[in-house]
mmCIF file of C-alpha atoms and ligand atoms in Angstrom:
data_model
loop_
_atom_site.group_PDB
_atom_site.id
_atom_site.type_symbol
_atom_site.label_atom_id
_atom_site.label_comp_id
_atom_site.label_asym_id
_atom_site.label_seq_id
_atom_site.Cartn_x
_atom_site.Cartn_y
_atom_site.Cartn_z
ATOM 1 C CA UNK A 1 -0.057 0.023 -0.205
ATOM 2 C CA UNK A 2 1.305 3.299 -1.139
ATOM 3 C CA UNK A 3 -0.093 6.520 -0.281
ATOM 4 C CA UNK A 4 -0.613 8.546 -3.681
ATOM 5 C CA UNK A 5 -4.110 9.177 -2.914
ATOM 6 C CA UNK A 6 -4.086 9.587 0.689
ATOM 7 C CA UNK A 7 -7.135 11.862 2.130
ATOM 8 C CA UNK A 8 -8.844 11.977 -1.595
ATOM 9 C CA UNK A 9 -12.390 10.341 -2.552
ATOM 10 C CA UNK A 10 -12.339 8.585 -5.980
ATOM 11 C CA UNK A 11 -15.144 7.658 -7.717
ATOM 12 C CA UNK A 12 -14.762 4.864 -10.557
ATOM 13 C CA UNK A 13 -17.736 3.914 -13.065
ATOM 14 C CA UNK A 14 -17.539 0.103 -14.719
ATOM 15 C CA UNK A 15 -15.395 -0.679 -11.212
ATOM 16 C CA UNK A 16 -16.757 -3.944 -11.061
ATOM 17 C CA UNK A 17 -14.751 -6.162 -13.655
ATOM 18 C CA UNK A 18 -11.666 -5.668 -15.717
ATOM 19 C CA UNK A 19 -10.004 -2.412 -15.593
ATOM 20 C CA UNK A 20 -12.784 -0.233 -13.777
ATOM 21 C CA UNK A 21 -11.920 -2.644 -10.757
ATOM 22 C CA UNK A 22 -8.113 -2.661 -11.046
ATOM 23 C CA UNK A 23 -8.617 1.003 -10.761
ATOM 24 C CA UNK A 24 -10.819 0.994 -7.991
ATOM 25 C CA UNK A 25 -8.340 -1.676 -5.857
ATOM 26 C CA UNK A 26 -5.463 0.298 -6.536
ATOM 27 C CA UNK A 27 -6.812 3.621 -5.768
ATOM 28 C CA UNK A 28 -7.866 2.386 -2.316
ATOM 29 C CA UNK A 29 -4.628 0.629 -1.847
ATOM 30 C CA UNK A 30 -3.100 4.033 -2.572
ATOM 31 C CA UNK A 31 -5.384 5.565 0.473
ATOM 32 C CA UNK A 32 -8.470 6.886 -1.538
ATOM 33 C CA UNK A 33 -11.974 6.071 -0.246
ATOM 34 C CA UNK A 34 -13.673 4.949 -3.568
ATOM 35 C CA UNK A 35 -16.939 4.748 -4.705
ATOM 36 C CA UNK A 36 -17.423 1.668 -6.915
ATOM 37 C CA UNK A 37 -19.952 2.097 -9.712
ATOM 38 C CA UNK A 38 -20.921 -1.252 -11.706
ATOM 39 C CA UNK A 39 -24.189 -1.742 -13.341
ATOM 40 C CA UNK A 40 -22.913 -5.220 -13.804
ATOM 41 C CA UNK A 41 -23.978 -5.638 -17.277
ATOM 42 C CA UNK A 42 -22.784 -8.273 -19.925
ATOM 43 C CA UNK A 43 -20.222 -7.113 -23.008
ATOM 44 C CA UNK A 44 -23.057 -6.032 -24.676
ATOM 45 C CA UNK A 45 -24.942 -3.994 -22.062
ATOM 46 C CA UNK A 46 -27.418 -6.483 -20.997
ATOM 47 C CA UNK A 47 -28.531 -8.116 -18.106
ATOM 48 C CA UNK A 48 -27.353 -5.834 -14.952
ATOM 49 C CA UNK A 49 -26.968 -7.280 -11.704
ATOM 50 C CA UNK A 50 -26.375 -5.335 -8.559
ATOM 51 C CA UNK A 51 -24.114 -7.588 -7.016
ATOM 52 C CA UNK A 52 -21.062 -7.047 -9.092
ATOM 53 C CA UNK A 53 -20.237 -3.262 -7.433
ATOM 54 C CA UNK A 54 -20.810 -4.834 -3.858
ATOM 55 C CA UNK A 55 -18.244 -7.751 -4.768
ATOM 56 C CA UNK A 56 -15.718 -5.118 -5.276
ATOM 57 C CA UNK A 57 -16.422 -2.974 -2.266
ATOM 58 C CA UNK A 58 -16.026 -6.126 -0.010
ATOM 59 C CA UNK A 59 -12.501 -7.014 -1.777
ATOM 60 C CA UNK A 60 -11.510 -3.396 -1.185
ATOM 61 C CA UNK A 61 -12.779 -3.610 2.631
ATOM 62 C CA UNK A 62 -11.184 -7.248 3.228
ATOM 63 C CA UNK A 63 -7.993 -5.224 2.027
ATOM 64 C CA UNK A 64 -8.519 -2.452 4.849
ATOM 65 C CA UNK A 65 -9.764 0.217 2.805
ATOM 66 C CA UNK A 66 -13.058 1.647 2.407
ATOM 67 C CA UNK A 67 -15.341 1.937 -0.365
ATOM 68 C CA UNK A 68 -19.437 2.050 -1.246
ATOM 69 C CA UNK A 69 -21.241 0.821 -3.723
ATOM 70 C CA UNK A 70 -23.634 1.991 -6.535
ATOM 71 C CA UNK A 71 -25.210 -0.002 -8.725
ATOM 72 C CA UNK A 72 -26.966 2.404 -11.076
ATOM 73 C CA UNK A 73 -26.506 2.857 -14.867
ATOM 74 C CA UNK A 74 -24.443 5.665 -15.788
ATOM 75 C CA UNK A 75 -25.657 6.353 -18.961
ATOM 76 C CA UNK A 76 -28.667 8.354 -17.212
ATOM 77 C CA UNK A 77 -28.463 11.612 -15.675
ATOM 78 C CA UNK A 78 -29.758 10.481 -12.521
ATOM 79 C CA UNK A 79 -26.984 7.692 -12.460
ATOM 80 C CA UNK A 80 -24.286 9.898 -12.975
ATOM 81 C CA UNK A 81 -25.555 12.261 -10.738
ATOM 82 C CA UNK A 82 -25.777 9.422 -7.747
ATOM 83 C CA UNK A 83 -22.368 8.425 -7.995
ATOM 84 C CA UNK A 84 -21.102 11.874 -7.260
ATOM 85 C CA UNK A 85 -23.984 12.400 -4.417
ATOM 86 C CA UNK A 86 -22.892 9.045 -3.147
ATOM 87 C CA UNK A 87 -19.164 10.543 -2.376
ATOM 88 C CA UNK A 88 -20.404 13.329 -1.161
ATOM 89 C CA UNK A 89 -23.043 11.588 1.466
ATOM 90 C CA UNK A 90 -20.529 9.306 2.059
ATOM 91 C CA UNK A 91 -17.179 10.903 2.685
ATOM 92 C CA UNK A 92 -17.999 14.727 2.226
ATOM 93 C CA UNK A 93 -16.011 15.540 -1.053
ATOM 94 C CA UNK A 94 -14.863 14.393 -4.123
ATOM 95 C CA UNK A 95 -11.121 14.720 -5.512
ATOM 96 C CA UNK A 96 -11.198 12.473 -8.654
ATOM 97 C CA UNK A 97 -13.624 10.553 -11.073
ATOM 98 C CA UNK A 98 -12.568 8.188 -13.306
ATOM 99 C CA UNK A 99 -15.365 6.843 -16.235
ATOM 100 C CA UNK A 100 -14.367 3.282 -17.362
ATOM 101 C CA UNK A 101 -17.710 1.911 -17.595
ATOM 102 C CA UNK A 102 -18.203 0.796 -21.393
ATOM 103 C CA UNK A 103 -20.079 -1.680 -23.826
ATOM 104 C CA UNK A 104 -19.643 -3.102 -27.237
ATOM 105 C CA UNK A 105 -22.063 -3.864 -29.889
ATOM 106 C CA UNK A 106 -19.968 -4.803 -32.802
ATOM 107 C CA UNK A 107 -21.543 -4.638 -36.415
ATOM 108 C CA UNK A 108 -20.201 -2.852 -39.841
ATOM 109 C CA UNK A 109 -21.933 0.456 -40.320
ATOM 110 C CA UNK A 110 -23.809 -0.635 -43.059
ATOM 111 C CA UNK A 111 -25.813 -3.182 -41.112
ATOM 112 C CA UNK A 112 -25.336 -1.135 -37.523
ATOM 113 C CA UNK A 113 -29.033 -0.746 -35.982
ATOM 114 C CA UNK A 114 -30.044 2.101 -33.915
ATOM 115 C CA UNK A 115 -30.397 -0.702 -31.172
ATOM 116 C CA UNK A 116 -26.559 -0.691 -31.953
ATOM 117 C CA UNK A 117 -25.922 2.519 -32.149
ATOM 118 C CA UNK A 118 -27.715 4.359 -29.312
ATOM 119 C CA UNK A 119 -26.429 2.173 -26.070
ATOM 120 C CA UNK A 120 -22.800 2.275 -26.877
ATOM 121 C CA UNK A 121 -22.647 6.113 -27.393
ATOM 122 C CA UNK A 122 -24.895 6.504 -24.545
ATOM 123 C CA UNK A 123 -22.833 4.168 -22.170
ATOM 124 C CA UNK A 124 -19.189 5.730 -23.230
ATOM 125 C CA UNK A 125 -20.009 9.273 -24.400
ATOM 126 C CA UNK A 126 -22.945 10.080 -22.318
ATOM 127 C CA UNK A 127 -21.772 8.219 -19.817
ATOM 128 C CA UNK A 128 -18.718 9.916 -19.433
ATOM 129 C CA UNK A 129 -20.709 13.315 -19.683
ATOM 130 C CA UNK A 130 -23.235 12.015 -16.831
ATOM 131 C CA UNK A 131 -20.295 11.972 -13.985
ATOM 132 C CA UNK A 132 -18.298 14.691 -15.439
ATOM 133 C CA UNK A 133 -20.950 17.119 -15.274
ATOM 134 C CA UNK A 134 -22.202 16.047 -11.945
ATOM 135 C CA UNK A 135 -18.691 16.011 -10.530
ATOM 136 C CA UNK A 136 -17.208 19.387 -12.089
ATOM 137 C CA UNK A 137 -20.097 21.103 -10.148
ATOM 138 C CA UNK A 138 -18.767 19.787 -6.886
ATOM 139 C CA UNK A 139 -14.804 20.226 -8.002
ATOM 140 C CA UNK A 140 -15.445 23.822 -9.162
ATOM 141 C CA UNK A 141 -16.518 24.793 -5.555
ATOM 142 C CA UNK A 142 -13.923 23.082 -4.291
ATOM 143 C CA UNK A 143 -11.421 24.210 -6.554
ATOM 144 C CA UNK A 144 -9.692 21.106 -7.061
ATOM 145 C CA UNK A 145 -10.342 18.094 -8.742
ATOM 146 C CA UNK A 146 -9.757 15.530 -11.438
ATOM 147 C CA UNK A 147 -11.700 14.248 -14.323
ATOM 148 C CA UNK A 148 -10.396 10.663 -16.099
ATOM 149 C CA UNK A 149 -12.127 9.430 -19.595
ATOM 150 C CA UNK A 150 -11.303 6.409 -20.859
ATOM 151 C CA UNK A 151 -10.967 6.293 -24.829
ATOM 152 C CA UNK A 152 -9.164 3.755 -26.982
ATOM 153 C CA UNK A 153 -6.850 3.496 -29.806
ATOM 154 C CA UNK A 154 -10.061 2.638 -31.782
ATOM 155 C CA UNK A 155 -11.048 6.385 -31.909
ATOM 156 C CA UNK A 156 -8.544 6.478 -34.992
ATOM 157 C CA UNK A 157 -11.479 4.501 -36.801
ATOM 158 C CA UNK A 158 -12.668 0.809 -36.722
ATOM 159 C CA UNK A 159 -13.545 -1.287 -39.211
ATOM 160 C CA UNK A 160 -16.664 -2.909 -37.514
ATOM 161 C CA UNK A 161 -17.319 -0.462 -34.345
ATOM 162 C CA UNK A 162 -18.240 2.861 -35.930
ATOM 163 C CA UNK A 163 -20.421 3.375 -32.548
ATOM 164 C CA UNK A 164 -17.664 2.535 -30.367
ATOM 165 C CA UNK A 165 -15.034 4.542 -32.256
ATOM 166 C CA UNK A 166 -17.334 7.832 -32.428
ATOM 167 C CA UNK A 167 -18.399 7.331 -28.935
ATOM 168 C CA UNK A 168 -14.376 7.318 -27.933
ATOM 169 C CA UNK A 169 -13.436 10.252 -30.202
ATOM 170 C CA UNK A 170 -16.113 12.226 -28.628
ATOM 171 C CA UNK A 171 -14.815 11.348 -25.134
ATOM 172 C CA UNK A 172 -11.503 12.915 -26.348
ATOM 173 C CA UNK A 173 -13.226 15.961 -27.131
ATOM 174 C CA UNK A 174 -15.121 16.056 -23.971
ATOM 175 C CA UNK A 175 -12.030 15.760 -21.569
ATOM 176 C CA UNK A 176 -10.202 18.354 -23.709
ATOM 177 C CA UNK A 177 -13.036 20.573 -23.291
ATOM 178 C CA UNK A 178 -13.296 19.859 -19.602
ATOM 179 C CA UNK A 179 -9.484 20.905 -19.585
ATOM 180 C CA UNK A 180 -10.195 24.283 -21.157
ATOM 181 C CA UNK A 181 -13.439 24.805 -19.242
ATOM 182 C CA UNK A 182 -12.436 24.053 -15.847
ATOM 183 C CA UNK A 183 -8.645 24.991 -15.936
ATOM 184 C CA UNK A 184 -9.383 28.511 -13.913
ATOM 185 C CA UNK A 185 -11.035 26.112 -11.295
ATOM 186 C CA UNK A 186 -7.996 24.349 -10.878
ATOM 187 C CA UNK A 187 -9.247 21.301 -12.186
ATOM 188 C CA UNK A 188 -7.624 18.731 -14.499
ATOM 189 C CA UNK A 189 -9.088 16.250 -17.067
ATOM 190 C CA UNK A 190 -7.214 13.470 -19.079
ATOM 191 C CA UNK A 191 -8.038 10.423 -21.343
ATOM 192 C CA UNK A 192 -6.509 7.174 -21.100
ATOM 193 C CA UNK A 193 -6.463 4.635 -23.830
ATOM 194 C CA UNK A 194 -5.586 1.013 -22.380
ATOM 195 C CA UNK A 195 -4.701 -2.226 -24.072
ATOM 196 C CA UNK A 196 -5.585 -4.752 -21.252
ATOM 197 C CA UNK A 197 -6.548 -8.275 -20.904
ATOM 198 C CA UNK A 198 -9.999 -8.382 -19.627
ATOM 199 C CA UNK A 199 -13.605 -10.090 -21.190
ATOM 200 C CA UNK A 200 -14.010 -6.827 -23.453
ATOM 201 C CA UNK A 201 -10.489 -7.345 -25.367
ATOM 202 C CA UNK A 202 -10.848 -11.223 -25.438
ATOM 203 C CA UNK A 203 -12.899 -10.436 -28.574
ATOM 204 C CA UNK A 204 -10.132 -8.969 -30.524
ATOM 205 C CA UNK A 205 -9.937 -10.941 -33.489
ATOM 206 C CA UNK A 206 -5.975 -9.314 -34.265
ATOM 207 C CA UNK A 207 -3.157 -10.656 -32.285
ATOM 208 C CA UNK A 208 -2.019 -7.646 -30.068
ATOM 209 C CA UNK A 209 1.806 -7.240 -30.032
ATOM 210 C CA UNK A 210 1.419 -4.717 -26.800
ATOM 211 C CA UNK A 211 -1.024 -5.684 -24.353
ATOM 212 C CA UNK A 212 -0.881 -5.742 -20.476
ATOM 213 C CA UNK A 213 -3.086 -6.460 -17.623
ATOM 214 C CA UNK A 214 -5.513 -4.229 -15.716
ATOM 215 C CA UNK A 215 -3.024 -3.386 -13.045
ATOM 216 C CA UNK A 216 -0.837 -1.437 -15.100
ATOM 217 C CA UNK A 217 -3.653 0.824 -16.396
ATOM 218 C CA UNK A 218 -4.514 1.121 -12.615
ATOM 219 C CA UNK A 219 -1.097 2.612 -11.914
ATOM 220 C CA UNK A 220 -1.225 5.110 -14.274
ATOM 221 C CA UNK A 221 -4.933 6.239 -13.598
ATOM 222 C CA UNK A 222 -3.605 6.528 -9.802
ATOM 223 C CA UNK A 223 -0.785 8.879 -10.940
ATOM 224 C CA UNK A 224 -2.985 10.821 -13.103
ATOM 225 C CA UNK A 225 -5.280 11.472 -9.727
ATOM 226 C CA UNK A 226 -2.362 12.080 -7.632
ATOM 227 C CA UNK A 227 -0.993 15.921 -6.233
ATOM 228 C CA UNK A 228 2.439 14.436 -8.491
ATOM 229 C CA UNK A 229 -0.005 14.921 -11.695
ATOM 230 C CA UNK A 230 -1.279 17.913 -10.440
ATOM 231 C CA UNK A 231 1.884 19.496 -9.724
ATOM 232 C CA UNK A 232 3.064 18.830 -13.301
ATOM 233 C CA UNK A 233 -0.105 20.525 -14.538
ATOM 234 C CA UNK A 234 -0.971 17.634 -16.620
ATOM 235 C CA UNK A 235 -4.458 18.330 -18.141
ATOM 236 C CA UNK A 236 -5.957 17.690 -22.045
ATOM 237 C CA UNK A 237 -3.976 15.055 -22.618
ATOM 238 C CA UNK A 238 -4.548 11.388 -24.101
ATOM 239 C CA UNK A 239 -2.242 8.716 -23.057
ATOM 240 C CA UNK A 240 -1.998 4.986 -24.114
ATOM 241 C CA UNK A 241 -1.117 2.306 -21.658
ATOM 242 C CA UNK A 242 -0.517 -0.754 -22.924
ATOM 243 C CA UNK A 243 1.841 -3.610 -20.846
ATOM 244 C CA UNK A 244 5.389 -1.962 -20.704
ATOM 245 C CA UNK A 245 4.603 1.214 -22.793
ATOM 246 C CA UNK A 246 3.174 4.313 -22.045
ATOM 247 C CA UNK A 247 2.625 6.745 -24.724
ATOM 248 C CA UNK A 248 0.960 10.148 -24.919
ATOM 249 C CA UNK A 249 -1.250 10.990 -28.257
ATOM 250 C CA UNK A 250 -0.382 14.090 -30.120
ATOM 251 C CA UNK A 251 -2.870 17.226 -29.994
ATOM 252 C CA UNK A 252 -5.064 17.727 -33.006
ATOM 253 C CA UNK A 253 -3.338 20.447 -35.440
ATOM 254 C CA UNK A 254 -3.569 21.503 -38.807
ATOM 255 C CA UNK A 255 -0.869 20.177 -40.660
ATOM 256 C CA UNK A 256 -0.487 21.823 -44.126
ATOM 257 C CA UNK A 257 -2.859 24.814 -45.690
ATOM 258 C CA UNK A 258 -2.821 26.396 -48.730
ATOM 259 C CA UNK A 259 -4.545 29.831 -49.535
ATOM 260 C CA UNK A 260 -6.072 31.214 -52.375
ATOM 261 C CA UNK A 261 -6.299 35.218 -53.087
ATOM 262 C CA UNK A 262 -9.591 36.208 -54.134
ATOM 263 C CA UNK A 263 -11.479 32.789 -52.736
ATOM 264 C CA UNK A 264 -11.890 29.275 -53.769
ATOM 265 C CA UNK A 265 -13.363 27.735 -56.773
ATOM 266 C CA UNK A 266 -13.917 24.281 -57.355
ATOM 267 C CA UNK A 267 -11.696 24.274 -60.400
ATOM 268 C CA UNK A 268 -8.937 25.680 -58.118
ATOM 269 C CA UNK A 269 -9.320 23.333 -55.280
ATOM 270 C CA UNK A 270 -9.380 20.575 -57.975
ATOM 271 C CA UNK A 271 -5.514 21.947 -59.044
ATOM 272 C CA UNK A 272 -4.224 22.641 -55.777
ATOM 273 C CA UNK A 273 -5.568 20.584 -53.362
ATOM 274 C CA UNK A 274 -3.692 17.352 -54.372
ATOM 275 C CA UNK A 275 -0.117 18.581 -54.717
ATOM 276 C CA UNK A 276 0.033 21.752 -51.972
ATOM 277 C CA UNK A 277 -2.854 20.625 -49.361
ATOM 278 C CA UNK A 278 -2.750 16.941 -49.921
ATOM 279 C CA UNK A 279 -3.620 14.183 -47.592
ATOM 280 C CA UNK A 280 -1.875 12.916 -44.348
ATOM 281 C CA UNK A 281 -1.799 9.046 -44.726
ATOM 282 C CA UNK A 282 -4.163 7.040 -42.238
ATOM 283 C CA UNK A 283 -2.137 4.604 -40.169
ATOM 284 C CA UNK A 284 -5.048 2.273 -39.925
ATOM 285 C CA UNK A 285 -6.100 2.322 -43.415
ATOM 286 C CA UNK A 286 -2.094 0.918 -44.025
ATOM 287 C CA UNK A 287 -2.794 -1.647 -41.285
ATOM 288 C CA UNK A 288 -5.816 -2.650 -42.578
ATOM 289 C CA UNK A 289 -4.064 -3.403 -46.134
ATOM 290 C CA UNK A 290 -1.632 -5.233 -44.313
ATOM 291 C CA UNK A 291 -4.299 -7.677 -42.838
ATOM 292 C CA UNK A 292 -6.403 -7.705 -46.458
ATOM 293 C CA UNK A 293 -2.553 -9.055 -47.844
ATOM 294 C CA UNK A 294 -2.005 -11.020 -45.220
ATOM 295 C CA UNK A 295 -5.673 -12.756 -45.612
ATOM 296 C CA UNK A 296 -5.120 -12.985 -49.352
ATOM 297 C CA UNK A 297 -1.902 -14.706 -48.790
ATOM 298 C CA UNK A 298 -3.352 -17.110 -46.465
ATOM 299 C CA UNK A 299 -1.277 -16.051 -43.579
ATOM 300 C CA UNK A 300 -1.532 -14.575 -40.027
ATOM 301 C CA UNK A 301 -1.148 -10.688 -39.697
ATOM 302 C CA UNK A 302 1.912 -9.586 -38.215
ATOM 303 C CA UNK A 303 0.982 -8.732 -34.717
ATOM 304 C CA UNK A 304 -0.259 -5.069 -33.992
HETATM 305 N N1 NAD B 1 -9.554 -3.961 -22.569
HETATM 306 C C1 NAD B 1 -8.924 -3.051 -23.405
HETATM 307 O O1 NAD B 1 -8.024 -3.479 -23.974
HETATM 308 C C2 NAD B 1 -9.486 -1.554 -23.485
HETATM 309 C C3 NAD B 1 -9.363 -1.375 -25.150
HETATM 310 C C4 NAD B 1 -9.629 0.106 -25.190
HETATM 311 C C5 NAD B 1 -10.171 0.364 -24.470
HETATM 312 N N2 NAD B 1 -10.869 0.147 -23.046
HETATM 313 C C6 NAD B 1 -11.938 0.758 -22.555
HETATM 314 O O2 NAD B 1 -11.607 0.541 -21.214
HETATM 315 C C7 NAD B 1 -13.016 0.615 -20.480
HETATM 316 C C8 NAD B 1 -13.199 -0.904 -19.356
HETATM 317 O O3 NAD B 1 -12.931 -2.021 -20.590
HETATM 318 P P1 NAD B 1 -12.625 -3.406 -19.957
HETATM 319 O O4 NAD B 1 -11.751 -3.694 -20.861
HETATM 320 O O5 NAD B 1 -12.263 -3.316 -18.435
HETATM 321 O O6 NAD B 1 -14.193 -3.774 -20.154
HETATM 322 P P2 NAD B 1 -15.247 -4.792 -18.872
HETATM 323 O O7 NAD B 1 -16.284 -5.144 -19.769
HETATM 324 O O8 NAD B 1 -14.263 -5.736 -18.360
HETATM 325 O O9 NAD B 1 -15.526 -4.128 -17.841
HETATM 326 C C9 NAD B 1 -16.494 -2.881 -18.374
HETATM 327 C C10 NAD B 1 -17.430 -2.448 -17.134
HETATM 328 O O10 NAD B 1 -18.424 -1.861 -17.103
HETATM 329 C C11 NAD B 1 -19.810 -1.755 -16.661
HETATM 330 N N3 NAD B 1 -20.922 -1.084 -17.146
HETATM 331 C C12 NAD B 1 -21.327 -1.112 -18.235
HETATM 332 N N4 NAD B 1 -22.290 -0.236 -18.443
HETATM 333 C C13 NAD B 1 -22.481 0.171 -17.568
HETATM 334 C C14 NAD B 1 -23.147 1.450 -17.289
HETATM 335 N N5 NAD B 1 -24.401 1.914 -18.195
HETATM 336 N N6 NAD B 1 -23.126 1.755 -16.167
HETATM 337 C C15 NAD B 1 -22.062 1.507 -15.226
HETATM 338 N N7 NAD B 1 -21.539 0.419 -15.401
HETATM 339 C C16 NAD B 1 -21.551 -0.035 -16.574
HETATM 340 C C17 NAD B 1 -19.763 -3.560 -16.686
HETATM 341 O O11 NAD B 1 -20.682 -3.912 -15.994
HETATM 342 C C18 NAD B 1 -18.556 -3.946 -16.603
HETATM 343 O O12 NAD B 1 -18.325 -4.372 -15.181
HETATM 344 C C19 NAD B 1 -13.990 0.698 -21.456
HETATM 345 O O13 NAD B 1 -13.940 2.079 -21.623
HETATM 346 C C20 NAD B 1 -13.350 0.476 -22.889
HETATM 347 O O14 NAD B 1 -14.119 0.714 -24.004
HETATM 348 C C21 NAD B 1 -10.512 -1.239 -22.926
#
């Protein structure tokens, strides 16, 4: 047990299993009192079961820590608010929220239904908003706090998870907006893109060269929640953690520009754009080409 989070109160969504559970256990081991939220659903979001959150609370208590369970659905405003309200009613403050809850409903875009799109976006993107919304109001008053969202390398795009990818891209923009909007109140916001062995990643069809355990992700999250990270002014960042690797993602920025005196016409764009502005090659598309080549040759693609 360390004391990176001594005296702090941290709420973790999706904390009943996988990465969220590891984050909750690690935060408690580092001295935080923890709100353990989990709706206890299957990977596709079905069949809620309240005891999943309670089981992690028992694990934390057995290890000598302090925790309280909230089994609500964080894709509702009431669920997000309850996570924050329980932190305040149980422990009197809220120093950090970590929005880990997530589900998958995989389908090619041309076959995806509204029932596959809406719950995925609601769990990831709205489920981060509901908790950030309620927590940021408290943190603004406290003049301190840390918001952490969970994204994915798939925010770059995905063949068969357009719903998930769009939600994960949205979470990055939400985190950056929180970093900007709450900066003057001393609140930081960052995103984590993990690669870890859980029931969710077990379904990934390709071999992953860089993958670790939920505990690796938990260590990074604990650091981001700590005063050590706050003192470094870390905010508005996206970090990948994949086993032995931690990486920071670039901030989006314009790559190349061209200007036309007198305004653009379609003809001038057709003449200028390919040579002067061009394209920025898409790494995920390169990877897809490799996989298609490997499939055509009947071999396994190289690990990612
Ligand atoms: N495992 C990976 O390699 C990986 C890669 C990229 C991103 N992620 C992201 O990390 C996060 C955690 O993933 P994991 O692999 O631990 O998944 P997991 O399936 O093991 O755990 C997710 C937890 O979220 C809970 N949950 C789902 N919907 C909820 C809701 N509406 N309210 C409250 N709780 C809810 C589930 O009950 C489950 O316990 C997710 O956001 C996921 O998208 C994981």
